[in-house]
Short mmCIF file of C-alpha atoms in Angstrom, two decimals:
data_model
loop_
_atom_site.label_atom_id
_atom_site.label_comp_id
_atom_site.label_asym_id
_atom_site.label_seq_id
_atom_site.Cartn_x
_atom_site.Cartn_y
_atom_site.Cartn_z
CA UNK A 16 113.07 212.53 99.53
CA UNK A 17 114.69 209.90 101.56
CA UNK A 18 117.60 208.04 100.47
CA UNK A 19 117.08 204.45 99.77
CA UNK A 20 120.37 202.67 101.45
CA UNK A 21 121.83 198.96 102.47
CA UNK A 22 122.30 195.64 100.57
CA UNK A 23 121.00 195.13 96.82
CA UNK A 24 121.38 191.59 94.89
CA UNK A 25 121.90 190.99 91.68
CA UNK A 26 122.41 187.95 89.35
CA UNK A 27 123.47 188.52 85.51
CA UNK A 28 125.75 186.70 83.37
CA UNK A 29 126.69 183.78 86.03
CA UNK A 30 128.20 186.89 87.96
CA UNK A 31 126.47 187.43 91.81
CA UNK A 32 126.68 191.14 92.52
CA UNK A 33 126.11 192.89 96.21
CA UNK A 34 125.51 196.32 96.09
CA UNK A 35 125.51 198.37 99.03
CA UNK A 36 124.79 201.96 99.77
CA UNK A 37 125.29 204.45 101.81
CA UNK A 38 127.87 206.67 103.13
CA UNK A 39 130.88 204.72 101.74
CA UNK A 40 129.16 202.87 98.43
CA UNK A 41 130.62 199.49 97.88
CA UNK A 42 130.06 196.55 94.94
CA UNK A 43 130.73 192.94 95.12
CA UNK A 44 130.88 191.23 92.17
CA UNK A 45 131.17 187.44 92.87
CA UNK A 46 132.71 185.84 89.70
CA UNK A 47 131.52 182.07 88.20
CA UNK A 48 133.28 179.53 89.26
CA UNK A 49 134.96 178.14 86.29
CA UNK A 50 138.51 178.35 88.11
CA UNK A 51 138.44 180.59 90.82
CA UNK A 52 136.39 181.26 94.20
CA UNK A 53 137.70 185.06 94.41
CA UNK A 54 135.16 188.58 94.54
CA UNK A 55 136.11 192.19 92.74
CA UNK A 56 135.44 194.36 95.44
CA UNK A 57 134.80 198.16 94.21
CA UNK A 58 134.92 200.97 96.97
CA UNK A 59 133.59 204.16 96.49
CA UNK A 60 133.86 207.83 97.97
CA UNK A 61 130.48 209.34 99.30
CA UNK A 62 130.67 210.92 96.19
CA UNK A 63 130.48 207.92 93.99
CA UNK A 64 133.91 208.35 92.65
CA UNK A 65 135.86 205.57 92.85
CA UNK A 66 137.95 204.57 95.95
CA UNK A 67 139.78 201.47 96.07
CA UNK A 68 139.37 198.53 93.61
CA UNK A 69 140.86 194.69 93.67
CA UNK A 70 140.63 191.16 93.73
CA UNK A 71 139.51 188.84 97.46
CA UNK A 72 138.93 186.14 98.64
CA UNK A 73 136.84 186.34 101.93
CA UNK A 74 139.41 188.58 103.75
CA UNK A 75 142.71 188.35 101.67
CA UNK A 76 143.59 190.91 98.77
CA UNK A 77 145.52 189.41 96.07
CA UNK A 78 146.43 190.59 92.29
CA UNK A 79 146.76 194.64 91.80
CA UNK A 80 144.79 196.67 93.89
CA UNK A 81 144.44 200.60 92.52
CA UNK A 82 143.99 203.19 94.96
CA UNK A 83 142.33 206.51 93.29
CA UNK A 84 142.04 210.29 94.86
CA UNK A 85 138.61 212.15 95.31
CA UNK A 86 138.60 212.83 91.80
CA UNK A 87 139.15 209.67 90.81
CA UNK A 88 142.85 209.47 89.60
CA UNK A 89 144.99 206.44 89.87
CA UNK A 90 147.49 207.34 92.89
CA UNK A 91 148.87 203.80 93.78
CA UNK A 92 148.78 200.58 92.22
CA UNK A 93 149.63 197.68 95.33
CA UNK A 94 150.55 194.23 94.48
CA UNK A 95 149.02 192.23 97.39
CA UNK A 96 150.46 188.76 95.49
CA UNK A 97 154.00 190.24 96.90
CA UNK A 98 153.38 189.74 100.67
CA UNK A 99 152.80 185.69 99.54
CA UNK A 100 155.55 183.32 99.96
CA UNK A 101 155.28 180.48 97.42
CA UNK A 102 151.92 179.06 98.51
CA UNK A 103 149.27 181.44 96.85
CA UNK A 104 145.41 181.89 97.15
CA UNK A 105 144.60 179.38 94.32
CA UNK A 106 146.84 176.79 96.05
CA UNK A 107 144.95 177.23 98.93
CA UNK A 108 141.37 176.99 97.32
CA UNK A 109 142.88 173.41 94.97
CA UNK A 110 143.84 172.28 98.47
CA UNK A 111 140.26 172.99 99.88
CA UNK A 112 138.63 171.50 97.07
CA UNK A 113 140.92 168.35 96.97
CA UNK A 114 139.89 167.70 100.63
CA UNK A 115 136.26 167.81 99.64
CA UNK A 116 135.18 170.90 100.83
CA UNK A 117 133.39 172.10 97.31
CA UNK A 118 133.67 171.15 93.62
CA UNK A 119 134.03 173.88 90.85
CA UNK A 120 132.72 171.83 88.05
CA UNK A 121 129.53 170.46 89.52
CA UNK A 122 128.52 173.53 92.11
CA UNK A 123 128.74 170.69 95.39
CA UNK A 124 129.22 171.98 98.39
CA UNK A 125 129.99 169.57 101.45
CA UNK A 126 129.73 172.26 104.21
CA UNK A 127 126.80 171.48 106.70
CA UNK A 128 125.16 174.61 106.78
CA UNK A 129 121.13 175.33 107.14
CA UNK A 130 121.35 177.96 104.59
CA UNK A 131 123.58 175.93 101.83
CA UNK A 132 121.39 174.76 99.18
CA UNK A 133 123.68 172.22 97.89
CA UNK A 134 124.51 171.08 94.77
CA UNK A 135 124.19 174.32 92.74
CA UNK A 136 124.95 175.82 90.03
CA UNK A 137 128.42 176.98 90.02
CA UNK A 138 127.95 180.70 89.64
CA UNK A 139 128.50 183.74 90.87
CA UNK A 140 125.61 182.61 94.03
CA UNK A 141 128.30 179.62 94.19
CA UNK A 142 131.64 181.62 94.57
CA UNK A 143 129.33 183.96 97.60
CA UNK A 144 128.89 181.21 99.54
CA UNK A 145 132.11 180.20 99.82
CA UNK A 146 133.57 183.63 100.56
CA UNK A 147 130.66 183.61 103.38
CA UNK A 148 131.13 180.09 105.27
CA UNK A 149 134.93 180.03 104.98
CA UNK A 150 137.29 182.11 106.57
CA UNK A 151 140.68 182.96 104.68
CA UNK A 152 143.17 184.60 106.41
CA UNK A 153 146.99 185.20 105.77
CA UNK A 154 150.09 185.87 108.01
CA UNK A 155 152.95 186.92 106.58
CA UNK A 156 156.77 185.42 107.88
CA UNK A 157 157.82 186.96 111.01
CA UNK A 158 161.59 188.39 110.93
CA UNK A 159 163.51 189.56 113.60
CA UNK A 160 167.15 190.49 112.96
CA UNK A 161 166.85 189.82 109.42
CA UNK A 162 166.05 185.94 109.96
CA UNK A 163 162.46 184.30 109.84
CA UNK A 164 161.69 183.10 112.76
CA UNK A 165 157.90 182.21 111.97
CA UNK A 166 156.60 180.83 108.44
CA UNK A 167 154.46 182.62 106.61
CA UNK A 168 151.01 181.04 107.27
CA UNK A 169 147.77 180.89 105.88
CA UNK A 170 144.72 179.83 108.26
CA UNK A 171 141.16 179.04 107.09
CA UNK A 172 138.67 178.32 108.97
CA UNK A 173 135.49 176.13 107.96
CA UNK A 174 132.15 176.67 110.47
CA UNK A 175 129.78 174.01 110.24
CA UNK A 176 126.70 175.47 111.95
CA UNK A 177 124.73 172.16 111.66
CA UNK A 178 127.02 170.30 113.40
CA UNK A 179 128.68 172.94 115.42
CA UNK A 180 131.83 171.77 114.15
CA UNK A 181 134.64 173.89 113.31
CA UNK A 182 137.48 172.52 110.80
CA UNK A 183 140.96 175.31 111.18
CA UNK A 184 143.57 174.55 108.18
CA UNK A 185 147.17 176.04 109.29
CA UNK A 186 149.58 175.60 106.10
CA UNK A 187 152.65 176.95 105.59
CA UNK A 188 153.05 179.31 103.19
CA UNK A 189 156.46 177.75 102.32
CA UNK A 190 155.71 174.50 101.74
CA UNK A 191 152.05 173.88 101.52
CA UNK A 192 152.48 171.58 104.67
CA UNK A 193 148.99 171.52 106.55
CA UNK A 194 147.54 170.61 110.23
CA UNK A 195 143.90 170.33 109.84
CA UNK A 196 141.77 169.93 113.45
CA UNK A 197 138.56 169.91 114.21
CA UNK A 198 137.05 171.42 117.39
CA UNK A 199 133.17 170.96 118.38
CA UNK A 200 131.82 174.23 119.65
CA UNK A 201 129.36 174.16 122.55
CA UNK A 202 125.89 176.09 121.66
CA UNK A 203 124.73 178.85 124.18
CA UNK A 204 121.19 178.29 125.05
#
């Protein structure tokens, strides 16, 4: 018998969950949006025990993350909130929403994309999409000689498809200090 394997949906509860499987099993359980944007992301050993388990948002871990052996015992519990400087995650999502980007409460969504259907309910489907059209990434204060010489930064990046406009956020992870640009991309025909 042939294994069945790749991406599974399912919606229960408000909660969007993406199952995938194959040799390295993962779950993504995309939480309602009530006051959050973030995903539990459950790894799992080919055989089914599990791997790795924490808290995301697109790209960036935050919260406890627990690491477990082949046999499923806790080895190492990370806190990924330590590598932050004082501007966290949820800053970062209030400042997003404050500039318009999306609105918890009513499920609106202001990024022109053709696969958006926008306003929505703001459930697990909602918290997905914006995982999938913006990018969060964080880089942590550079130190040489025991002095910063570079910030810790967050970047996100917001790809408009429809407009084949890109928005890139740079904030400081000090301050909360932003430079926001916009750059059209050129389609290849």
């Amino acid at each position: 018998m042939k294994k069945e394997t790749g991406w599974h949906d399912i919606e229960r509860d408000g909660w969007y969950i993406k199952l995938f499987s194959g040799g390295w099993p993962e779950i993504q359980e995309y939480a309602p949006a009530d006051d959050n944007v973030y995903y539990i992301l459950k790894n799992f050993y080919p055989n089914g025990i599990i791997h790795k388990r924490g808290k995301k948002i697109r790209n960036v871990k935050f919260g406890l993350w627990e690491h477990f052996d082949r046999h499923g015992n806790l080895k190492e519990v990370i806190d990924e909130d330590a590598k932050f400087a004082e501007i966290k995650w949820d800053d970062i999502v209030a400042l997003l929403e404050k500039e318009g980007w999306f609105n918890r409460k009513t499920g609106e969504i202001n990024i022109r994309n053709y696969d958006i259907n926008s306003p929505m309910k703001p459930d697990g489907r909602f918290t997905y999409d914006i995982n999938y059209h913006i990018h969060f990434a964080f880089f942590p204060a550079e130190i040489k000689n025991g002095r910063e010489v570079k910030p810790p930064v967050w970047v996100v990046t917001i790809d408009e498809s429809e407009t084949n406009m890109e928005t890139i956020y740079e904030i400081n992870g000090h301050t909360g200090k932003y430079k926001k640009k916009q750059e059209y991309r050129q389609s290849v025909d």
